[in-house]
Short mmCIF file of C-alpha atoms and ligand atoms in Angstrom, two decimals:
data_model
loop_
_atom_site.label_atom_id
_atom_site.label_comp_id
_atom_site.label_asym_id
_atom_site.label_seq_id
_atom_site.Cartn_x
_atom_site.Cartn_y
_atom_site.Cartn_z
CA UNK D 200 -3.62 26.21 -19.35
CA UNK D 201 -0.06 25.80 -20.47
CA UNK D 202 0.21 22.78 -18.16
CA UNK D 203 -1.72 20.54 -20.45
CA UNK D 204 -1.62 19.11 -23.91
CA UNK D 205 -0.02 16.33 -25.82
CA UNK D 206 3.55 16.79 -24.66
CA UNK D 207 5.44 13.51 -24.46
CA UNK D 208 7.20 12.75 -21.18
CA UNK D 209 9.98 10.30 -20.36
CA UNK D 210 11.18 8.06 -17.57
CA UNK D 211 13.99 9.29 -15.33
CA UNK D 212 16.69 6.65 -14.97
CA UNK D 213 20.09 7.33 -13.45
CA UNK D 214 19.60 11.09 -13.82
CA UNK D 215 18.79 10.93 -17.57
CA UNK D 216 15.37 11.27 -19.18
CA UNK D 217 14.63 8.36 -21.50
CA UNK D 218 11.85 6.77 -23.54
CA UNK D 219 10.83 3.26 -22.68
CA UNK D 220 12.92 0.48 -24.25
CA UNK D 221 10.00 -0.65 -26.36
CA UNK D 222 9.06 2.90 -27.36
CA UNK D 223 5.41 2.34 -26.46
CA UNK D 224 3.33 5.06 -24.85
CA UNK D 225 0.01 5.72 -23.12
CA UNK D 226 -2.04 8.87 -22.65
CA UNK D 227 -3.30 10.61 -19.57
CA UNK D 228 -6.57 12.49 -19.86
CA UNK D 229 -8.88 14.40 -17.55
CA UNK D 230 -11.68 12.43 -15.87
CA UNK D 231 -13.76 15.64 -15.87
CA UNK D 232 -13.95 16.16 -19.62
CA UNK D 233 -11.53 13.85 -21.42
CA UNK D 234 -9.04 16.58 -22.36
CA UNK D 235 -5.51 15.38 -23.08
CA UNK D 236 -2.95 15.78 -20.29
CA UNK D 237 0.14 14.21 -21.80
CA UNK D 238 1.80 11.13 -23.28
CA UNK D 239 3.95 8.82 -21.14
CA UNK D 240 6.22 5.83 -21.71
CA UNK D 241 4.51 2.45 -21.37
CA UNK D 242 7.51 0.78 -19.82
CA UNK D 243 8.37 -2.86 -19.29
CA UNK D 244 10.61 -5.09 -17.18
CA UNK D 245 13.64 -3.98 -19.25
CA UNK D 246 13.12 -0.38 -18.08
CA UNK D 247 12.67 -1.52 -14.51
CA UNK D 248 15.96 -3.45 -14.71
CA UNK D 249 17.80 -0.30 -15.80
CA UNK D 250 16.19 1.83 -13.12
CA UNK D 251 17.00 -0.68 -10.40
CA UNK D 252 20.60 -0.88 -11.61
CA UNK D 253 20.86 2.91 -11.44
CA UNK D 254 19.27 3.01 -8.00
CA UNK D 255 21.57 0.29 -6.75
CA UNK D 256 24.65 2.10 -8.00
CA UNK D 257 23.47 5.39 -6.47
CA UNK D 258 22.76 3.70 -3.14
CA UNK D 259 26.45 3.08 -2.46
CA UNK D 260 27.09 6.81 -2.25
CA UNK D 261 23.70 8.01 -0.98
CA UNK D 262 23.73 5.78 2.09
CA UNK D 263 26.96 7.51 3.16
CA UNK D 264 25.67 11.07 2.72
CA UNK D 265 25.17 12.32 6.29
CA UNK D 266 21.48 12.13 7.19
CA UNK D 267 21.23 15.87 8.01
CA UNK D 268 22.40 16.60 4.42
CA UNK D 269 19.78 14.20 3.05
CA UNK D 270 17.26 16.05 5.19
CA UNK D 271 18.33 19.43 3.79
CA UNK D 272 17.50 18.21 0.34
CA UNK D 273 14.00 17.37 1.55
CA UNK D 274 13.69 20.85 3.08
CA UNK D 275 14.45 22.31 -0.35
CA UNK D 276 11.98 19.93 -1.95
CA UNK D 277 9.25 20.90 0.54
CA UNK D 278 9.89 24.56 -0.22
CA UNK D 279 9.62 23.93 -3.96
CA UNK D 280 6.34 22.07 -3.42
CA UNK D 281 5.08 25.06 -1.45
CA UNK D 282 6.13 27.44 -4.25
CA UNK D 283 4.32 25.27 -6.81
CA UNK D 284 1.30 24.50 -4.63
CA UNK D 285 -1.27 26.41 -6.65
CA UNK D 286 -0.06 25.13 -9.99
CA UNK D 287 0.06 21.55 -8.74
CA UNK D 288 -3.47 21.89 -7.33
CA UNK D 289 -4.72 23.17 -10.67
CA UNK D 290 -3.06 20.30 -12.45
CA UNK D 291 -4.43 17.80 -9.94
CA UNK D 292 -7.99 19.06 -10.44
CA UNK D 293 -7.48 18.27 -14.12
CA UNK D 294 -5.56 15.02 -14.08
CA UNK D 295 -7.10 13.39 -11.01
CA UNK D 296 -10.35 15.36 -10.74
CA UNK D 297 -10.57 16.45 -7.09
CA UNK D 298 -11.78 19.96 -6.29
CA UNK D 299 -9.21 22.72 -5.81
CA UNK D 300 -9.47 22.99 -2.02
CA UNK D 301 -8.85 19.25 -1.67
CA UNK D 302 -6.11 19.31 -4.29
CA UNK D 303 -4.40 22.08 -2.30
CA UNK D 304 -4.76 19.88 0.79
CA UNK D 305 -3.16 16.96 -1.05
CA UNK D 306 -0.13 19.10 -1.96
CA UNK D 307 -0.02 20.55 1.57
CA UNK D 308 0.14 17.03 2.98
CA UNK D 309 3.23 16.42 0.84
CA UNK D 310 4.77 19.72 2.00
CA UNK D 311 4.11 18.79 5.63
CA UNK D 312 5.47 15.28 5.18
CA UNK D 313 8.61 16.49 3.44
CA UNK D 314 9.35 19.05 6.17
CA UNK D 315 8.64 16.46 8.84
CA UNK D 316 10.92 13.85 7.28
CA UNK D 317 13.56 16.49 6.54
CA UNK D 318 13.74 17.01 10.31
CA UNK D 319 14.35 13.30 10.75
CA UNK D 320 17.74 13.90 9.15
CA UNK D 321 18.86 15.21 12.54
CA UNK D 322 17.06 12.56 14.56
CA UNK D 323 16.71 9.01 13.20
CA UNK D 324 17.04 8.14 16.86
CA UNK D 325 18.12 4.76 18.07
CA UNK D 326 18.76 3.74 21.66
CA UNK D 327 21.85 3.61 23.82
CA UNK D 328 21.50 1.16 26.64
CA UNK D 329 23.47 -0.15 29.59
CA UNK D 330 25.25 -3.45 29.17
CA UNK D 331 25.02 -6.36 31.55
CA UNK D 332 28.82 -6.35 31.48
CA UNK D 333 31.29 -3.84 32.82
CA UNK D 334 33.15 -1.54 30.36
CA UNK D 335 30.79 -2.21 27.50
CA UNK D 336 28.36 0.03 25.62
CA UNK D 337 25.28 -1.09 23.71
CA UNK D 338 23.29 0.80 21.13
CA UNK D 339 20.83 0.28 18.33
CA UNK D 340 21.03 2.27 15.11
CA UNK D 341 18.81 2.55 12.05
CA UNK D 342 20.42 1.33 8.83
CA UNK D 343 19.17 2.03 5.29
CA UNK D 344 18.14 -1.05 3.35
CA UNK D 345 18.77 -0.38 -0.34
CA UNK D 346 16.48 0.17 -3.32
CA UNK D 347 12.85 0.87 -2.42
CA UNK D 348 10.13 0.10 -4.98
CA UNK D 349 7.37 2.72 -4.58
CA UNK D 350 3.96 1.98 -6.11
CA UNK D 351 1.36 4.68 -5.59
CA UNK D 352 -2.35 5.16 -6.33
CA UNK D 353 -4.07 8.01 -8.15
CA UNK D 354 -6.32 9.28 -5.36
CA UNK D 355 -3.61 11.25 -3.48
CA UNK D 356 -1.18 11.69 -6.39
CA UNK D 357 1.22 14.09 -4.64
CA UNK D 358 0.62 13.28 -0.96
CA UNK D 359 1.08 9.51 -1.08
CA UNK D 360 4.35 9.57 -3.06
CA UNK D 361 5.67 11.91 -0.36
CA UNK D 362 4.60 9.53 2.42
CA UNK D 363 6.81 6.88 0.87
CA UNK D 364 9.64 8.68 -0.92
CA UNK D 365 10.47 11.29 1.77
CA UNK D 366 11.10 8.75 4.57
CA UNK D 367 12.80 6.31 2.16
CA UNK D 368 15.28 9.03 1.17
CA UNK D 369 16.03 10.50 4.57
CA UNK D 370 16.76 7.01 5.84
CA UNK D 371 19.40 6.63 3.11
CA UNK D 372 17.63 4.42 0.58
CA UNK D 373 17.28 5.02 -3.15
CA UNK D 374 13.99 4.78 -5.02
CA UNK D 375 12.35 3.41 -8.13
CA UNK D 376 8.94 5.07 -8.34
CA UNK D 377 5.99 3.81 -10.37
CA UNK D 378 3.11 6.29 -10.19
CA UNK D 379 -0.46 5.28 -11.06
CA UNK D 380 -1.17 5.26 -14.80
CA UNK D 381 -4.14 7.56 -14.14
CA UNK D 382 -1.95 10.36 -12.73
CA UNK D 383 1.46 10.12 -14.44
CA UNK D 384 1.94 13.87 -14.92
CA UNK D 385 1.60 14.53 -11.20
CA UNK D 386 4.15 11.77 -10.55
CA UNK D 387 6.39 13.40 -13.13
CA UNK D 388 6.08 16.84 -11.52
CA UNK D 389 6.90 15.33 -8.13
CA UNK D 390 10.14 13.88 -9.47
CA UNK D 391 11.03 17.03 -11.43
CA UNK D 392 10.84 18.99 -8.18
CA UNK D 393 13.09 16.45 -6.46
CA UNK D 394 15.59 16.95 -9.27
CA UNK D 395 15.28 20.73 -8.89
CA UNK D 396 15.92 20.32 -5.16
CA UNK D 397 19.25 18.69 -6.01
CA UNK D 398 18.64 14.95 -5.70
CA UNK D 399 21.73 13.20 -7.10
CA UNK D 400 21.37 11.10 -10.27
CA UNK D 401 19.98 7.62 -9.68
CA UNK D 402 18.75 8.32 -6.15
CA UNK D 403 15.17 8.71 -7.41
CA UNK D 404 14.09 7.09 -10.68
CA UNK D 405 10.63 7.14 -12.21
CA UNK D 406 9.32 4.39 -14.48
CA UNK D 407 5.88 4.91 -15.96
CA UNK D 408 3.57 2.10 -16.94
CA UNK D 409 1.08 -0.47 -15.78
CA UNK D 410 1.03 -2.65 -12.70
CA UNK D 411 1.30 -5.85 -14.67
CA UNK D 412 4.48 -4.79 -16.46
CA UNK D 413 6.29 -2.22 -14.31
CA UNK D 414 4.78 -2.95 -10.89
CA UNK D 415 5.17 -6.70 -11.14
CA UNK D 416 8.77 -6.41 -12.40
CA UNK D 417 9.62 -4.15 -9.49
CA UNK D 418 7.99 -6.46 -6.96
CA UNK D 419 9.85 -9.49 -8.35
CA UNK D 420 13.23 -7.81 -8.83
CA UNK D 421 15.83 -9.46 -6.57
CA UNK D 422 17.69 -6.16 -6.06
CA UNK D 423 14.67 -4.31 -4.63
CA UNK D 424 14.51 -5.38 -0.98
CA UNK D 425 11.64 -3.05 0.02
CA UNK D 426 8.26 -2.60 -1.63
CA UNK D 427 5.73 -0.03 -0.46
CA UNK D 428 2.29 -0.10 -2.02
CA UNK D 429 -0.97 1.75 -1.49
CA UNK D 430 -3.72 0.05 -3.45
CA UNK D 431 -6.51 -2.49 -3.32
CA UNK D 432 -6.62 -5.57 -1.11
CA UNK D 433 -6.37 -7.80 -4.20
CA UNK D 434 -3.23 -6.03 -5.43
CA UNK D 435 -1.77 -6.20 -1.93
CA UNK D 436 -2.22 -9.95 -1.71
CA UNK D 437 -0.69 -10.42 -5.18
CA UNK D 438 2.29 -8.22 -4.27
CA UNK D 439 2.89 -10.08 -1.02
CA UNK D 440 2.85 -13.40 -2.90
CA UNK D 441 5.24 -12.19 -5.61
CA UNK D 442 7.61 -10.68 -3.05
CA UNK D 443 7.66 -13.80 -0.88
CA UNK D 444 10.23 -15.52 -3.07
CA UNK D 445 12.83 -12.89 -2.13
CA UNK D 446 11.61 -12.38 1.46
CA UNK D 447 11.18 -8.66 0.85
CA UNK D 448 10.02 -6.09 3.30
CA UNK D 449 6.54 -5.33 2.02
CA UNK D 450 4.56 -2.38 3.32
CA UNK D 451 0.88 -2.51 2.30
CA UNK D 452 -1.75 0.16 2.71
CA UNK D 453 -4.99 -1.31 1.39
CA UNK D 454 -8.74 -0.90 1.61
CA UNK D 455 -11.20 0.47 4.10
CA UNK D 456 -14.88 0.18 4.99
CA UNK D 457 -14.89 3.00 7.47
CA UNK D 458 -17.81 3.70 9.76
CA UNK D 459 -19.08 6.79 11.49
CA UNK D 460 -21.13 6.05 14.61
CA UNK D 461 -23.78 8.62 15.53
CA UNK D 462 -25.16 8.16 19.04
CA UNK D 463 -28.44 9.60 20.30
CA UNK D 464 -26.68 12.44 22.16
CA UNK D 465 -24.61 13.61 19.16
CA UNK D 466 -24.55 17.16 17.83
CA UNK D 467 -26.46 16.27 14.68
CA UNK D 468 -25.47 19.36 12.70
CA UNK D 469 -21.83 18.54 13.30
CA UNK D 470 -22.42 14.86 12.47
CA UNK D 471 -24.08 15.76 9.17
CA UNK D 472 -21.15 17.99 8.23
CA UNK D 473 -18.64 15.30 9.18
CA UNK D 474 -20.49 12.57 7.29
CA UNK D 475 -21.00 14.69 4.17
CA UNK D 476 -17.32 15.61 4.07
CA UNK D 477 -16.03 12.10 4.76
CA UNK D 478 -18.49 10.25 2.50
CA UNK D 479 -18.55 12.56 -0.51
CA UNK D 480 -15.25 14.48 -0.36
CA UNK D 481 -12.89 13.35 -3.15
CA UNK D 482 -16.08 11.70 -4.52
CA UNK D 483 -15.62 9.01 -1.87
CA UNK D 484 -12.32 7.94 -3.45
CA UNK D 485 -10.33 7.81 -0.24
CA UNK D 486 -9.35 4.71 1.61
CA UNK D 487 -10.54 6.63 4.70
CA UNK D 488 -13.96 7.51 3.20
CA UNK D 489 -17.02 7.00 5.40
CA UNK D 490 -18.95 4.35 3.51
CA UNK D 491 -21.03 3.29 6.52
CA UNK D 492 -22.98 5.43 8.99
CA UNK D 493 -24.11 3.51 12.06
CA UNK D 494 -26.92 5.48 13.67
CA UNK D 495 -28.77 5.13 16.95
CA UNK D 496 -32.45 4.59 16.14
CA UNK D 497 -33.49 7.54 18.35
CA UNK D 498 -31.93 9.98 15.85
CA UNK D 499 -32.08 7.82 12.73
CA UNK D 500 -35.03 9.54 10.98
CA UNK D 501 -33.78 13.02 11.74
CA UNK D 502 -30.21 12.31 10.65
CA UNK D 503 -31.44 10.65 7.47
CA UNK D 504 -33.53 13.70 6.57
CA UNK D 505 -30.68 16.15 7.16
CA UNK D 506 -28.12 14.02 5.34
CA UNK D 507 -30.23 13.72 2.22
CA UNK D 508 -30.70 17.50 2.16
CA UNK D 509 -26.93 17.98 2.55
CA UNK D 510 -26.11 15.44 -0.20
CA UNK D 511 -28.61 16.97 -2.61
CA UNK D 512 -27.15 20.43 -2.11
CA UNK D 513 -23.71 19.34 -3.37
CA UNK D 514 -22.81 20.62 -6.83
CA UNK D 515 -21.13 18.29 -9.26
CA UNK D 516 -18.66 19.66 -11.75
CA UNK D 517 -15.06 19.99 -12.86
CA UNK D 518 -12.73 20.24 -9.91
CA UNK D 519 -11.14 23.48 -11.11
CA UNK D 520 -14.46 25.34 -11.14
CA UNK D 521 -14.72 27.23 -7.85
CA UNK D 522 -18.40 26.40 -7.22
CA UNK D 523 -17.88 22.62 -7.50
CA UNK D 524 -18.30 20.47 -4.39
CA UNK D 525 -17.89 17.01 -5.93
CA UNK D 526 -15.63 16.19 -8.88
CA UNK D 527 -15.66 13.16 -11.15
CA UNK D 528 -14.68 9.57 -10.48
CA UNK D 529 -11.32 8.59 -11.91
CA UNK D 530 -12.41 6.62 -14.99
CA UNK D 531 -15.14 4.66 -16.74
CA UNK D 532 -14.35 1.46 -14.85
CA UNK D 533 -14.78 3.28 -11.52
CA UNK D 534 -18.08 4.74 -12.66
CA UNK D 535 -19.33 1.30 -13.71
CA UNK D 536 -18.18 -0.25 -10.44
CA UNK D 537 -19.83 2.40 -8.28
CA UNK D 538 -23.05 2.12 -10.25
CA UNK D 539 -23.00 -1.67 -9.99
CA UNK D 540 -23.06 -1.27 -6.18
CA UNK D 541 -26.21 0.80 -6.48
CA UNK D 542 -27.80 -2.16 -8.28
CA UNK D 543 -26.42 -4.54 -5.67
CA UNK D 544 -27.83 -2.41 -2.82
CA UNK D 545 -31.24 -2.25 -4.46
CA UNK D 546 -31.27 -5.99 -5.04
CA UNK D 547 -30.30 -6.59 -1.41
CA UNK D 548 -33.37 -4.66 -0.32
CA UNK D 549 -31.70 -1.46 0.93
CA UNK D 550 -33.64 1.75 0.40
CA UNK D 551 -32.06 4.25 -2.01
CA UNK D 552 -32.67 7.68 -0.47
CA UNK D 553 -30.86 9.83 -3.00
CA UNK D 554 -28.40 9.59 -5.89
CA UNK D 555 -27.77 6.21 -7.41
CA UNK D 556 -27.23 7.50 -10.91
CA UNK D 557 -24.62 8.69 -13.34
CA UNK D 558 -24.89 12.48 -13.79
CA UNK D 559 -24.99 13.66 -17.40
CA UNK D 560 -26.55 17.14 -17.39
CA UNK D 561 -24.72 20.32 -18.45
CA UNK D 562 -21.79 18.56 -20.08
CA UNK D 563 -21.15 16.19 -17.17
CA UNK D 564 -21.52 13.34 -19.66
CA UNK D 565 -18.03 14.25 -20.93
CA UNK D 566 -16.64 13.02 -17.62
CA UNK D 567 -17.31 10.31 -15.04
CA UNK D 568 -19.71 11.92 -12.59
CA UNK D 569 -21.81 10.04 -10.05
CA UNK D 570 -24.41 11.56 -7.77
CA UNK D 571 -23.82 11.39 -4.02
CA UNK D 572 -25.70 8.26 -3.02
CA UNK D 573 -27.26 7.31 0.31
CA UNK D 574 -28.82 3.97 1.15
CA UNK D 575 -30.97 3.57 4.28
CA UNK D 576 -32.25 0.51 6.09
CA UNK D 577 -28.95 -1.23 5.39
CA UNK D 578 -28.19 -4.42 7.27
CA UNK D 579 -24.67 -4.95 8.54
CA UNK D 580 -24.08 -8.07 6.44
CA UNK D 581 -25.17 -6.65 3.08
CA UNK D 582 -22.50 -6.34 0.40
CA UNK D 583 -22.89 -2.54 0.29
CA UNK D 584 -22.03 -2.56 4.01
CA UNK D 585 -19.10 -4.96 3.64
CA UNK D 586 -17.24 -4.26 0.40
CA UNK D 587 -15.12 -1.25 -0.48
CA UNK D 588 -16.97 0.76 -3.16
CA UNK D 589 -14.48 3.67 -3.48
CA UNK D 590 -17.13 6.11 -4.62
CA UNK D 591 -19.69 8.60 -3.27
CA UNK D 592 -21.94 5.94 -1.75
CA UNK D 593 -22.71 5.55 1.92
CA UNK D 594 -24.93 3.12 3.82
CA UNK D 595 -27.04 4.04 6.87
CA UNK D 596 -27.31 1.20 9.36
CA UNK D 597 -29.71 1.63 12.31
CA UNK D 598 -28.69 0.23 15.71
CA UNK D 599 -30.24 0.19 19.18
CA UNK D 600 -27.22 0.68 21.45
CA UNK D 601 -23.59 1.71 21.76
CA UNK D 602 -22.49 -1.92 22.06
CA UNK D 603 -24.34 -2.89 18.90
CA UNK D 604 -22.82 0.10 17.08
CA UNK D 605 -19.29 -1.01 17.97
CA UNK D 606 -20.07 -4.60 17.02
CA UNK D 607 -21.38 -3.54 13.60
CA UNK D 608 -18.48 -1.13 13.07
CA UNK D 609 -15.99 -3.94 13.75
CA UNK D 610 -17.89 -6.49 11.68
CA UNK D 611 -15.98 -5.95 8.43
CA UNK D 612 -12.70 -7.32 7.08
CA UNK D 613 -11.01 -3.88 6.99
CA UNK D 614 -9.79 -1.71 9.88
CA UNK D 615 -8.50 1.66 8.67
CA UNK D 616 -10.54 4.52 10.13
CA UNK D 617 -13.57 4.96 12.39
CA UNK D 618 -15.39 7.78 14.09
CA UNK D 619 -17.95 8.43 16.78
CA UNK D 620 -20.19 11.43 17.33
CA UNK D 621 -21.24 11.66 20.99
CA UNK D 622 -21.09 14.10 23.90
CA UNK D 623 -20.63 11.29 26.42
CA UNK D 624 -16.98 11.19 27.41
CA UNK D 625 -17.24 7.63 28.74
CA UNK D 626 -18.60 6.24 25.52
CA UNK D 627 -16.07 8.23 23.51
CA UNK D 628 -13.22 6.62 25.45
CA UNK D 629 -14.77 3.16 25.16
CA UNK D 630 -14.99 3.67 21.40
CA UNK D 631 -11.32 4.69 21.26
CA UNK D 632 -10.48 1.44 22.99
CA UNK D 633 -12.94 -0.90 21.27
CA UNK D 634 -13.10 0.21 17.62
CA UNK D 635 -10.72 -2.15 15.83
CA UNK D 636 -9.13 0.33 13.41
CA UNK D 637 -5.76 2.02 13.04
CA UNK D 638 -7.36 5.47 13.33
CA UNK D 639 -10.33 6.67 15.42
CA UNK D 640 -11.83 10.15 15.36
CA UNK D 641 -14.06 11.61 18.08
CA UNK D 642 -16.60 14.18 16.88
CA UNK D 643 -15.02 14.38 13.43
CA UNK D 644 -15.38 12.38 10.21
CA UNK D 645 -13.17 9.46 9.17
CA UNK D 646 -10.75 11.51 7.06
CA UNK D 647 -8.14 14.08 7.95
CA UNK D 648 -5.00 12.24 9.02
CA UNK D 649 -2.01 14.44 9.90
CA UNK D 650 1.50 13.53 8.81
CA UNK D 651 3.20 13.19 12.18
CA UNK D 652 0.96 10.38 13.42
CA UNK D 653 1.05 6.78 12.22
CA UNK D 654 -1.31 6.10 9.31
CA UNK D 655 -2.58 2.62 8.54
CA UNK D 656 -5.03 -0.01 9.58
CA UNK D 657 -5.72 -3.30 11.25
CA UNK D 658 -6.99 -6.56 9.73
CA UNK D 659 -7.11 -6.64 5.90
CA UNK D 660 -6.21 -2.95 5.58
CA UNK D 661 -2.57 -3.88 5.71
CA UNK D 662 0.10 -6.17 7.03
CA UNK D 663 0.98 -4.48 10.30
CA UNK D 664 3.10 -1.58 9.11
CA UNK D 665 2.31 2.12 9.32
CA UNK D 666 3.29 5.06 7.21
CA UNK D 667 3.77 8.64 8.41
CA UNK D 668 5.09 9.70 11.79
CA UNK D 669 7.96 7.86 13.44
CA UNK D 670 6.36 4.53 12.54
CA UNK D 671 7.22 5.05 8.86
CA UNK D 672 10.92 4.82 9.67
CA UNK D 673 10.47 1.15 10.56
CA UNK D 674 9.43 0.40 6.96
CA UNK D 675 12.56 2.00 5.50
CA UNK D 676 15.29 0.95 7.93
CA UNK D 677 16.73 -2.15 9.52
CA UNK D 678 17.70 -2.05 13.16
CA UNK D 679 21.29 -2.86 13.91
CA UNK D 680 22.38 -3.59 17.46
CA UNK D 681 25.98 -2.64 18.19
CA UNK D 682 28.00 -3.87 21.19
CA UNK D 683 31.27 -2.12 22.02
CA UNK D 684 33.46 -3.81 24.61
CA UNK D 685 36.19 -1.56 26.05
CA UNK D 686 37.28 -3.86 28.88
CA UNK D 687 40.22 -5.26 26.95
CA UNK D 688 39.26 -8.84 27.76
CA UNK D 689 36.75 -11.39 26.59
CA UNK D 690 33.50 -10.87 28.48
CA UNK D 691 30.89 -13.48 27.71
CA UNK D 692 27.26 -12.30 27.75
CA UNK D 693 24.99 -14.23 30.10
CA UNK D 694 28.04 -16.02 31.60
CA UNK D 695 30.55 -13.49 32.93
CA UNK D 696 27.82 -11.25 34.31
CA UNK D 697 27.60 -12.17 37.96
CA UNK D 698 29.84 -9.94 40.08
CA UNK D 699 27.59 -9.53 43.11
CA UNK D 700 25.30 -12.52 43.14
CA UNK D 701 22.07 -11.91 44.97
CA UNK D 702 21.47 -14.02 48.08
C1 UN1 Q 63 -6.03 7.70 1.29
O1 UN1 Q 63 -7.23 7.81 1.13
O2 UN1 Q 63 -5.39 6.79 0.69
O3 UN1 Q 63 -6.87 11.21 6.15
C2 UN1 Q 63 -5.24 8.63 2.12
C3 UN1 Q 63 -7.11 11.37 4.96
C4 UN1 Q 63 -6.01 11.86 4.04
C5 UN1 Q 63 -5.24 10.71 3.46
C6 UN1 Q 63 -6.07 9.66 2.81
N1 UN1 Q 63 -5.13 12.74 4.79
O4 UN1 Q 63 -8.19 11.10 4.48
#
């Protein structure tokens, strides 16, 4: 494919493409077979300083561009993404590894988000309210904040940048974007399409490089008042600490340990499909992946049997090959980590039903492939049932009742997604109320969020913010309350209010 090779790419700063100050570079390669994808600047704090300066300068004009005009630019961007969808999906299957159908879904999510946020250009609603005083009008309006530092992961390399950059822009902020070092070319393509859509110079800047150099510099920069990060819990805590000095707005979207509950009255065929898709889709590399399956003991043996058959029927291979069901993990470190959890599960006494090994046949040894892995007889407190593995490993936990299922589901530090398979409407509604997660699915897996609803989690999954939907606007704007007094005299709130005192 003409997409790939050893082409050298540059940062975009203030509308100009530039090498990093230090001239250092790093390579991107395919997790499926190691083929070269491109060479990118390994930037440092000096590059971040320049990008922030450019973004700050651009902000003064961009914040004054009428929001509907900012939205129109996002409409054009969404259309360009749609035009490039197939090519981007092909590229994603190579640089990130996911299979083509999922890669197309990733791009579609960005198209949807960009159209949705484009529409916000004509909304960005605040409130108008009565005043307690005569001849006075009150309202609240959303104000842009300034330069937003955007730090994104590799697992949704087009979708997640759109979740952050589209709302940041329509709200009137400017952006310095650091994409994951595993997927720099997709980050680059994203920004190239924004440029093609007509984004003014400096409004979006991209700085490639590692978290320790570029990410940390962005998080510490005094002129970047907003940081939005999707990443691990550990990174989130470090970012929050570093940003504390400047009292930044920090939006964190962190880990998950999502559970699917299967009750004794569930449609088991449907449950097996939902579990297989949520546990092994994207090779389990989703923060919404189903890494626990909490099963009523009445259907435990049957579900176990069907799940193993489903997992063993999945074909591993390069994401761009049409017959592939499960692509590679992102890199060697991920493969080692996922495999170490197989050892941990074994040592904890869980029963390995299938998988549990690195796949090497038919050229798979050129990439980072791991077999879909299912543990049974897992106890709720085991590490494989508590810690985020971020791979194609799921743990079956038997329970005796609905109440126990909910207790086990909630018994982890994370709270992103959850699901229940049941035909009992009462228990479905109780689950919606009692599962302590930001997202709950009924009779579906734990993945599949749509862009117009809030996305995010409770407990250690984040710090109380949400992306997507209207909720995202709260990350990228400050509320301003405006009071307009047209009485022509001084009216004191709380004091000059009583015209008709009640008896
Ligand atoms: C993530 O894994 O970080 O609901 C995002 C889903 C996708 C987004 C996942 N739409 O699984």
